[in-house]
Every structure is written in C-alpha cells, then in structure tokens.
PDB file of C-alpha atoms in Angstrom:
ATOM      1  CA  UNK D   1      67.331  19.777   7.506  1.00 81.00           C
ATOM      2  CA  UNK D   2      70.218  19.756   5.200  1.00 90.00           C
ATOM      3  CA  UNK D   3      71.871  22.886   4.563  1.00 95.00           C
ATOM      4  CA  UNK D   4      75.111  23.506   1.865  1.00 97.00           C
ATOM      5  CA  UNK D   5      77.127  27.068   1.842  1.00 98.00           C
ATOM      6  CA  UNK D   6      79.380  28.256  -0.611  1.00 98.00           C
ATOM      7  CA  UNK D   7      80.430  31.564   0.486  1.00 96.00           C
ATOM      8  CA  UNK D   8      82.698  32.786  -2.427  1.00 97.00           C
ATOM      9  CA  UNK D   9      79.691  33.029  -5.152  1.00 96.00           C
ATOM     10  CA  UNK D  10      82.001  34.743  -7.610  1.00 97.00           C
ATOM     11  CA  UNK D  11      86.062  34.017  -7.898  1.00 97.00           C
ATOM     12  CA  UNK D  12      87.766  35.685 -10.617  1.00 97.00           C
ATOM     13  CA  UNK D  13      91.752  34.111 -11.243  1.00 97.00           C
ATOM     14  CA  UNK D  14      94.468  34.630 -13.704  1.00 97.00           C
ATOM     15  CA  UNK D  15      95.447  31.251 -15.971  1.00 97.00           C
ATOM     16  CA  UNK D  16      97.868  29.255 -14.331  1.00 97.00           C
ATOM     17  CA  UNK D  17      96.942  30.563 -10.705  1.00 97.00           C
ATOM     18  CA  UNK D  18      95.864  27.654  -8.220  1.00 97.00           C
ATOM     19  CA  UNK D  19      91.960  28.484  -6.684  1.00 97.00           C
ATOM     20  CA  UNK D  20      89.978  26.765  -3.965  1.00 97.00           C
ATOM     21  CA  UNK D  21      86.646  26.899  -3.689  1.00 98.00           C
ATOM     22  CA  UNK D  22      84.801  26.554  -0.363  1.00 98.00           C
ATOM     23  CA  UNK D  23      82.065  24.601   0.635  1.00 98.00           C
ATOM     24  CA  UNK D  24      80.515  23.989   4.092  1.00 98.00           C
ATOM     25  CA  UNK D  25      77.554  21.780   5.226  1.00 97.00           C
ATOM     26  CA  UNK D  26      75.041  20.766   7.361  1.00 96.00           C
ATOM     27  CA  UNK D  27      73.310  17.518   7.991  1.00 93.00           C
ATOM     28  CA  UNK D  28      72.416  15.762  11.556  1.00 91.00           C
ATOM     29  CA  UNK D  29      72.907  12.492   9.520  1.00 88.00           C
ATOM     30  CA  UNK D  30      76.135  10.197  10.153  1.00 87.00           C
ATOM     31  CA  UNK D  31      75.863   8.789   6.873  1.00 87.00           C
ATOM     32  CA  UNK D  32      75.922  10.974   3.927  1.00 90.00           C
ATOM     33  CA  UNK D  33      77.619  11.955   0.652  1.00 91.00           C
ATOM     34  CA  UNK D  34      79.349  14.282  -0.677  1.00 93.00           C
ATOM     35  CA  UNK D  35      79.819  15.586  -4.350  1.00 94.00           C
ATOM     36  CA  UNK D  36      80.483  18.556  -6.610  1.00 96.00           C
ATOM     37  CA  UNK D  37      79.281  19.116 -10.494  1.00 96.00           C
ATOM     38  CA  UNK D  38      80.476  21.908 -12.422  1.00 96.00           C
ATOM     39  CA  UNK D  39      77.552  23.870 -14.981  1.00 95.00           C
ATOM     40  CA  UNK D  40      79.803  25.228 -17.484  1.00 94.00           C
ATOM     41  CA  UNK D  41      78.170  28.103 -19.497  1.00 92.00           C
ATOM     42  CA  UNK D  42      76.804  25.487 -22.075  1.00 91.00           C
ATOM     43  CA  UNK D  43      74.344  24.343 -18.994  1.00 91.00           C
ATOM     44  CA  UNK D  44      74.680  20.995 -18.418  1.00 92.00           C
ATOM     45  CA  UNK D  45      75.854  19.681 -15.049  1.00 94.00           C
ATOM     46  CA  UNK D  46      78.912  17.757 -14.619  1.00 93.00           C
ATOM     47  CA  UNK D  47      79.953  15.128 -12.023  1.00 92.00           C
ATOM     48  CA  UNK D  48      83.353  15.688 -10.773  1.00 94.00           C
ATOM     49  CA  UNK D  49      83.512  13.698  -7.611  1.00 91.00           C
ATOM     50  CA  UNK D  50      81.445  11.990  -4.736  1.00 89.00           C
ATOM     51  CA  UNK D  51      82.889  11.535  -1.538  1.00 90.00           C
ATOM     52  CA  UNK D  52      81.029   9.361   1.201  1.00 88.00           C
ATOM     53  CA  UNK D  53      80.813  10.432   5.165  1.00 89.00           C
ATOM     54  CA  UNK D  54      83.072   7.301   5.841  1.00 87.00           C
ATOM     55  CA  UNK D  55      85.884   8.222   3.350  1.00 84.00           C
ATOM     56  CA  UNK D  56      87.932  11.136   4.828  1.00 81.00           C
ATOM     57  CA  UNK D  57      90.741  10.406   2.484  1.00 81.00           C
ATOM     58  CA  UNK D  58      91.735  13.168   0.125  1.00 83.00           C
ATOM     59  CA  UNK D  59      91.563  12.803  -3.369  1.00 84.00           C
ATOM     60  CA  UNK D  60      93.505  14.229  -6.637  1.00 85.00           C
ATOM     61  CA  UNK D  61      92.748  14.028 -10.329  1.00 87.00           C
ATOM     62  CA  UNK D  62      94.920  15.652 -12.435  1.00 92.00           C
ATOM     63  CA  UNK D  63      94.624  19.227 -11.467  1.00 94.00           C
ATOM     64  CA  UNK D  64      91.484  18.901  -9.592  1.00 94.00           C
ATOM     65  CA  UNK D  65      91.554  17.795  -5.624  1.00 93.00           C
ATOM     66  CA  UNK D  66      89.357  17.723  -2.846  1.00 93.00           C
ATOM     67  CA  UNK D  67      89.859  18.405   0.999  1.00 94.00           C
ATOM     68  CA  UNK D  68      87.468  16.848   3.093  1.00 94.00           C
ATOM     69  CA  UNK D  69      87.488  17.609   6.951  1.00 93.00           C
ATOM     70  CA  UNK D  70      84.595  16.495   8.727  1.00 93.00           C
ATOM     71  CA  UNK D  71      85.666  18.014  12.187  1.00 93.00           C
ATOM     72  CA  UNK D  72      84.754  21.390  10.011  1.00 95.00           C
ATOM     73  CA  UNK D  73      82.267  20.290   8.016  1.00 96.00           C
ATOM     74  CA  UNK D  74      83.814  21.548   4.607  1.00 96.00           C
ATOM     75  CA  UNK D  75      84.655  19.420   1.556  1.00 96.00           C
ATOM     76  CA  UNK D  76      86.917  22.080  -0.356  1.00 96.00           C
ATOM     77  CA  UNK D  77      87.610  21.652  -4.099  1.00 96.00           C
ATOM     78  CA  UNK D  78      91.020  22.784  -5.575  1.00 96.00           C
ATOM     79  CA  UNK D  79      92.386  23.608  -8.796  1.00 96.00           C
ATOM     80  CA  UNK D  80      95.688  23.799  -9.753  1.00 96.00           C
ATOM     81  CA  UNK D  81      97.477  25.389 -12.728  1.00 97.00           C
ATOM     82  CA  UNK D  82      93.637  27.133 -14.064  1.00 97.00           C
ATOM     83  CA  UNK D  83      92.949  27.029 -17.530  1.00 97.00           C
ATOM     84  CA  UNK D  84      90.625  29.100 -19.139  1.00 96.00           C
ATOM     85  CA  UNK D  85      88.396  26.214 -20.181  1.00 95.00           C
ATOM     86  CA  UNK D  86      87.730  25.792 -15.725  1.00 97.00           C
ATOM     87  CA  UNK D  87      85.574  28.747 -15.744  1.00 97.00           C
ATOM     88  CA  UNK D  88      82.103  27.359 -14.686  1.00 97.00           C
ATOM     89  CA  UNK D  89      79.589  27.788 -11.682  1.00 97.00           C
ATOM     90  CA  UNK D  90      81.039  25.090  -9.509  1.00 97.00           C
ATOM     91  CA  UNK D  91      78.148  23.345  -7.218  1.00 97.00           C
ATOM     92  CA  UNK D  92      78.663  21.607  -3.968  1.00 97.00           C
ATOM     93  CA  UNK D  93      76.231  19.215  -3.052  1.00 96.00           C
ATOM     94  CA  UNK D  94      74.585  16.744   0.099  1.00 94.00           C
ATOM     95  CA  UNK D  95      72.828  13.579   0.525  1.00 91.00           C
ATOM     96  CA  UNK D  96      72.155  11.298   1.971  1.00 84.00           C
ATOM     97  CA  UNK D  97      69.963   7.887   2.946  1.00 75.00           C
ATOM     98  CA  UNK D  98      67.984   9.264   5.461  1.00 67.00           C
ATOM     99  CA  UNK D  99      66.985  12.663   3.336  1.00 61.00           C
ATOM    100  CA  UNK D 100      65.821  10.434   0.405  1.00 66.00           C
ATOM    101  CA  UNK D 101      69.322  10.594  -1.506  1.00 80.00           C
ATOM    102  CA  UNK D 102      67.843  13.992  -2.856  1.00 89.00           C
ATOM    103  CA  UNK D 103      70.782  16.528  -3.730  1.00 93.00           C
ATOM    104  CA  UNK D 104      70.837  19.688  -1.603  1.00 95.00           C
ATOM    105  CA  UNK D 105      72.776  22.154  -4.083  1.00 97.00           C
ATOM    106  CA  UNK D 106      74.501  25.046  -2.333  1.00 97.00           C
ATOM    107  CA  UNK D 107      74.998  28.325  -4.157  1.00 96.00           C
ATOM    108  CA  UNK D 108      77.397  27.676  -6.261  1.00 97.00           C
ATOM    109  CA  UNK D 109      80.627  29.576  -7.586  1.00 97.00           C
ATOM    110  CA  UNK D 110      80.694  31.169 -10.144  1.00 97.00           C
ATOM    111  CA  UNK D 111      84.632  31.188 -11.568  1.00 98.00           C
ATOM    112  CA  UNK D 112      86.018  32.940 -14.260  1.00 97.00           C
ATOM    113  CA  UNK D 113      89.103  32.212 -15.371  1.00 97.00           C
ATOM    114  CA  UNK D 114      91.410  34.920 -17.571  1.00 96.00           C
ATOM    115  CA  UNK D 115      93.771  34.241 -19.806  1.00 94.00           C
TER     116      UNK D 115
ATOM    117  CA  UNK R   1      79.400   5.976 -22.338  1.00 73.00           C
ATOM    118  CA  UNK R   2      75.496   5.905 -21.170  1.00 77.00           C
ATOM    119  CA  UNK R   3      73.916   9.160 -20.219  1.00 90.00           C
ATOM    120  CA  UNK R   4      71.227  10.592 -19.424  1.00 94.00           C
ATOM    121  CA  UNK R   5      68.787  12.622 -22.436  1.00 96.00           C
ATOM    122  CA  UNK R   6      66.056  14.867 -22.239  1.00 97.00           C
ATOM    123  CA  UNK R   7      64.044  16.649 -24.560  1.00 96.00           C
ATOM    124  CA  UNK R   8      62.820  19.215 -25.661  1.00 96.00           C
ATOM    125  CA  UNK R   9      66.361  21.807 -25.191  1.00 95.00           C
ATOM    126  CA  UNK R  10      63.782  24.729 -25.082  1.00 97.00           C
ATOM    127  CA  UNK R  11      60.402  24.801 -24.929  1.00 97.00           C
ATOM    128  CA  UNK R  12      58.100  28.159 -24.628  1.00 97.00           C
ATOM    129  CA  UNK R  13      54.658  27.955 -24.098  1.00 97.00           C
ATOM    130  CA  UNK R  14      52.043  30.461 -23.058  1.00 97.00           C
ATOM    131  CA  UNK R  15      51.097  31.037 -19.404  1.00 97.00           C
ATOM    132  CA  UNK R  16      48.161  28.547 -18.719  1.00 97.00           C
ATOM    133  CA  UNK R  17      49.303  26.043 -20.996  1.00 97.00           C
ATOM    134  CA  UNK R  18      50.314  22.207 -19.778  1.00 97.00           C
ATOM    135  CA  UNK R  19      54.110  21.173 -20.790  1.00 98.00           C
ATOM    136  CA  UNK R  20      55.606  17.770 -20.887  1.00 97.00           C
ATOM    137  CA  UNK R  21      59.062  17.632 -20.332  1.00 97.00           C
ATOM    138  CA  UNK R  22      60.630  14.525 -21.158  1.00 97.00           C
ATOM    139  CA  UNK R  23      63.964  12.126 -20.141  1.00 97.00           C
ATOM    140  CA  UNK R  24      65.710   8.983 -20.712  1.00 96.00           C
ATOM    141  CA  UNK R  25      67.526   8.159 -17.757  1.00 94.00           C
ATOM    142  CA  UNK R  26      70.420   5.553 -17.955  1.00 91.00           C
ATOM    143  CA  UNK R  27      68.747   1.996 -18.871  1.00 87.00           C
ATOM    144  CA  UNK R  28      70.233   0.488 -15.606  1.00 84.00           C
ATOM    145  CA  UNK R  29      69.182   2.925 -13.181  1.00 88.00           C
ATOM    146  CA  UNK R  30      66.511   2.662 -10.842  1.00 87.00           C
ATOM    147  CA  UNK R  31      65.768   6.158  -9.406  1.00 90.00           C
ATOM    148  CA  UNK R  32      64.709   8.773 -10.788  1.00 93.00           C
ATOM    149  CA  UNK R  33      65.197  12.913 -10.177  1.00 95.00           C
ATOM    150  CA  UNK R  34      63.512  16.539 -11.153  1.00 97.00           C
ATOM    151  CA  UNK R  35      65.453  19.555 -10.176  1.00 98.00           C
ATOM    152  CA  UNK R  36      64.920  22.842 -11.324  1.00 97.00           C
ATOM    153  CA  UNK R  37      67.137  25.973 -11.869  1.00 97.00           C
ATOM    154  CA  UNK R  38      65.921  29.404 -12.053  1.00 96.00           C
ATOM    155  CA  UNK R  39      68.230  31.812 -13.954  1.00 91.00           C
ATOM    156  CA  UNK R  40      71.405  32.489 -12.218  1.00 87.00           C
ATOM    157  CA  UNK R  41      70.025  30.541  -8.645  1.00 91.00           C
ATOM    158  CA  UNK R  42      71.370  27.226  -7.172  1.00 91.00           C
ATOM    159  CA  UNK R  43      69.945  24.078  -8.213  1.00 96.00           C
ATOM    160  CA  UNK R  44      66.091  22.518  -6.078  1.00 96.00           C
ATOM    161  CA  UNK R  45      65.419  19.253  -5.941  1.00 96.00           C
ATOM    162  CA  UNK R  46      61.265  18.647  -6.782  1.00 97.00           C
ATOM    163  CA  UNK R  47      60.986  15.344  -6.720  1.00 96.00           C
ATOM    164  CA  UNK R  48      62.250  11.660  -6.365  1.00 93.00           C
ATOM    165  CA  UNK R  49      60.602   8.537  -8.035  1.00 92.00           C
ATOM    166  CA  UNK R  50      61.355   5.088  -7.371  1.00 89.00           C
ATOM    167  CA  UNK R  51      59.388   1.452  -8.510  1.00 86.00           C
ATOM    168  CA  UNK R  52      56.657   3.507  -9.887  1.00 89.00           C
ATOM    169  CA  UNK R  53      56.124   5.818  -7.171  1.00 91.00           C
ATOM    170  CA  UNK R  54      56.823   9.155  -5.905  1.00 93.00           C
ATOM    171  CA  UNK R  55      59.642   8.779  -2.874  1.00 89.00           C
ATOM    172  CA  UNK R  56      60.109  12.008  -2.125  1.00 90.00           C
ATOM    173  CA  UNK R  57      58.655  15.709  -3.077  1.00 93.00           C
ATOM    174  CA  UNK R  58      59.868  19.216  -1.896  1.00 94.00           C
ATOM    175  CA  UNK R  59      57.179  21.835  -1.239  1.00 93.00           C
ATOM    176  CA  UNK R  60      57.690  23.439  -4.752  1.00 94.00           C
ATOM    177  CA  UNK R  61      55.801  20.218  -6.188  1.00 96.00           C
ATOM    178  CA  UNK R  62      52.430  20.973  -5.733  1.00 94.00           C
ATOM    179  CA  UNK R  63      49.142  19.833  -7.572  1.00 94.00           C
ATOM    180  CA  UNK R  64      50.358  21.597 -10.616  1.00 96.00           C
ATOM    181  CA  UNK R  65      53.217  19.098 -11.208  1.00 97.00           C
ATOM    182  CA  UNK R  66      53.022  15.256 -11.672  1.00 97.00           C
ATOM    183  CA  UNK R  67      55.668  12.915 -13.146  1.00 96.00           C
ATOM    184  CA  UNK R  68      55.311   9.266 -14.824  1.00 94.00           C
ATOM    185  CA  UNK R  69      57.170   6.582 -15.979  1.00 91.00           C
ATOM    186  CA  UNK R  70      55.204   5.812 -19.592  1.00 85.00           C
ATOM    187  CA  UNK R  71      57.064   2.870 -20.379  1.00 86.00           C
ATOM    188  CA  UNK R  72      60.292   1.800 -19.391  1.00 77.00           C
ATOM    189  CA  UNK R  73      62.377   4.271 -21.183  1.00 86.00           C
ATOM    190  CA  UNK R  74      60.996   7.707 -20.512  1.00 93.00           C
ATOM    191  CA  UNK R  75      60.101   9.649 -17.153  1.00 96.00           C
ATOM    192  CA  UNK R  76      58.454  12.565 -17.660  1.00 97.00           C
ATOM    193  CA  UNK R  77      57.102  15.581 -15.483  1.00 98.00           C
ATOM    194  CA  UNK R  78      54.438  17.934 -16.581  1.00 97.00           C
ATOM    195  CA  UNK R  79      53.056  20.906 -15.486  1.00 97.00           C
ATOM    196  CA  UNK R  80      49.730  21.216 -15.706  1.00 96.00           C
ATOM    197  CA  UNK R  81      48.550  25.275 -15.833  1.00 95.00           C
ATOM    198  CA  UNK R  82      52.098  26.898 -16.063  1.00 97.00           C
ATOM    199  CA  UNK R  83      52.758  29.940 -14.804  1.00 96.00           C
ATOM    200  CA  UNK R  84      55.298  32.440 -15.061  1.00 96.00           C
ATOM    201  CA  UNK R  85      57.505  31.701 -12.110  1.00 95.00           C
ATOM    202  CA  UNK R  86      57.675  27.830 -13.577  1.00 97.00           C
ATOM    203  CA  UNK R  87      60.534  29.931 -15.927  1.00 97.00           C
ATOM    204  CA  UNK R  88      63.422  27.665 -15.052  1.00 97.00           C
ATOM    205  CA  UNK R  89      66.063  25.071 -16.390  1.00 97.00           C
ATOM    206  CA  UNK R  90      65.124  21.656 -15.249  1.00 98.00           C
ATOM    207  CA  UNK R  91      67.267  18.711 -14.886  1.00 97.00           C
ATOM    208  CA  UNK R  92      66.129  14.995 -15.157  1.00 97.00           C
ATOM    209  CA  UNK R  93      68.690  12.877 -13.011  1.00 95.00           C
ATOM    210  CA  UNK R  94      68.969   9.125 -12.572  1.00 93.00           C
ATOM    211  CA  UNK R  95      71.213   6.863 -10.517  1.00 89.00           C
ATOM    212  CA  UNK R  96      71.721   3.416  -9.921  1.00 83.00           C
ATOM    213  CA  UNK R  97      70.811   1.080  -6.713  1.00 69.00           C
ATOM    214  CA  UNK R  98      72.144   2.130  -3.669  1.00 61.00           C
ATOM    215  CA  UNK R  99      74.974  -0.611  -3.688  1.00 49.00           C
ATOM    216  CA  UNK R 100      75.850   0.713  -6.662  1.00 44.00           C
ATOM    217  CA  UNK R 101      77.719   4.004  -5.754  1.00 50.00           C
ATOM    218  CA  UNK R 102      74.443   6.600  -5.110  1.00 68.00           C
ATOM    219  CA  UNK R 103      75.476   9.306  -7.624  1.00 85.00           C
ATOM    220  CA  UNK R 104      73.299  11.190  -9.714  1.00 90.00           C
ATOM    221  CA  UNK R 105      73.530  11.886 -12.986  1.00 91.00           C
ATOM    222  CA  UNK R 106      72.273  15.010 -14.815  1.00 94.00           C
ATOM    223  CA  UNK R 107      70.831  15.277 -18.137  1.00 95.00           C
ATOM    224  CA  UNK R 108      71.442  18.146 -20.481  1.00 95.00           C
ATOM    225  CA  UNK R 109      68.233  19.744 -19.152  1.00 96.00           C
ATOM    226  CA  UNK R 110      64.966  21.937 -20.744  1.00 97.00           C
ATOM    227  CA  UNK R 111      64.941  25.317 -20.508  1.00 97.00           C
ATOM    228  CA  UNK R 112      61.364  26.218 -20.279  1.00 98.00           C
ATOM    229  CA  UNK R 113      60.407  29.851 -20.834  1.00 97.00           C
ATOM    230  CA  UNK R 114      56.665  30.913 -19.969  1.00 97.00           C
ATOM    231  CA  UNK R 115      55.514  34.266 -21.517  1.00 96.00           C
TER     232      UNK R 115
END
C-alpha cells in the first residue's frame, strides 16, 4: 500500500520569511511519481510540480523548489521570500504504474501567510 | 490553455435523492479520475476509468456510486440514494497517455451538500 505523510498540518509564517514544507512517503514500487497541488481557499487544486522516481534532480521555479531524496523518502517543497497570496493547504501526492496511477493525497498543510 | 470543467459548483439535494455530477475532462486525455474531499480532510481517490471501463475503485465506491462516459465529452459519476456522509467536495481529474507525462489534472470541483 501507498502511504503519504505530511507532518506539519498547519505552518503559520511572516511575508518575506522562507518555509518548507515536509512530505514523506511510502510505496514498495521502484517506479513512481511524485507531485504536489496547492487548494487555495477558492478550492480548486493546483498542479505545481511532478517529479518521477528516476529524476532525483532538484528543481526551482521562481520562488518555489523542491528537494527530493529518495534515500529518505521525502520530496520537500520550499518557498522562498512568502507572499501573502502562498497561503493555501499544500498537498503532497504518490503514484504510480503499478497502483493504477491513482493519487494517494497526504494530509496536507495548511499555510498561512501574514503580512 | 485546456482544462478541465465540471458542473454543477454546488449542488444540495435531500438525503435519498440520486445526484449527477458532471465533467469535461481535457479533449486529449484518455483517463479519467473521481476524488472526493470531505471538509477540512485530505483528498481520496474513488475511482479510475479508462476505454470505457472502470480501472480501478477504492473501497469508498460501492453499489451506490457508478460513473459513465455519455458521449465523448462528459464523464459523469452519480450517486444513487445519497446519504449524509456523501457531504464532500469532489474532483473530476483527467490526464493524458502514459507517454505523455502521467499528471493529473483537477477540475474546479462540486461541492455537494446532503441535508
């Protein structure tokens, strides 16, 4: 079974401050993928990024990055500089070929952002 | 940019009562997704559908739920006797083939409300 944590389930930050939200996971698959979506309050659910099992390389977009270390089984999401408009519940998510690409959704994080 | 549309935003409806929940998933994709969100929990995959057939289902799809593809625009999942606990956001999803890059993409979601 497939299993995503996000510990932190509610961050509160001042503008400008850098945050990183945690997520950890579980899968006995040796291909799978990676991804988080933010749910601002509006609802909807956001792509940000999808990383695959193969791909350990880092990524940064804009003020947004990702850390993924598959000897820990984490896939960390950073923001730099917050802005008010970041506060969300952030979702990390799993899938992968064998588990019938369905998304296994962890917690989520709730982050508030204050100006 | 394509994206994925569902409809109704909000629906109520009385305990008992059948509800259709509807989506347009992105013209070019070829899966197919129902997740659910209860207020203020993570997001739970139901179930997949793929060529005209359900893939994959998670225990909280039982013989109350079903899901079609009408024609080949709209995918729709109904409930058939809903009950209270069926109180939830749900999010159609769609993605491309697997060559393709295996992300899901979330519509704007119904938030159903049985009283």
């Amino acid at each position: 079974a497939q299993k995503v944590t996000q510990a932190q389930t509610e961050i509160s930050v001042v503008e400008k401050e850098d945050v990183t939200l945690d997520c950890v996971y579980e899968t006995r698959d040796t291909t799978y993928y990676l991804f988080w979506y933010k749910q601002p309050p509006s609802g909807e659910l956001v792509f940000l990024i999808r990383r695959n099992s193969f791909d350990e390389q880092n990524e940064i977009s804009g003020r947004y990055s990702w850390n993924f270390q598959k000897s820990t089984s984490s896939f960390n999401f950073t923001i730099t500089a917050s802005q008010v408009v970041d506060s969300a519940v952030y979702f990390c998510a799993l899938s992968s070929d064998n588990a019938g690409n369905m998304l296994t959704f962890g917690g989520g994080t709730r982050l508030m952002v204050k100006p | 940019e394509p994206e994925v549309t569902q409809t109704p935003s909000h629906q109520v409806t009385q305990m008992g009562q059948e509800v259709i929940l509807r989506c347009v998933p992105i013209s070019n994709h070829l899966y197919f997704y129902w997740y659910r969100q209860i207020l203020g929990q993570k997001v739970e995959f139901l179930v997949s559908f793929y060529n005209n057939e359900i893939s994959e289902k998670s225990e909280i799809f039982d013989d109350q739920f079903s899901v079609e593809r009408p024609d080949g625009s709209n995918f729709t999942l109904k409930i058939r006797s809903t009950k209270l606990e069926d109180s939830a956001m749900y999010f159609c999803a769609s993605r491309g083939d697997r060559a393709y890059a295996d992300t899901q993409y979330f519509g704007p979601g119904t938030r159903l409300t049985v009283l």
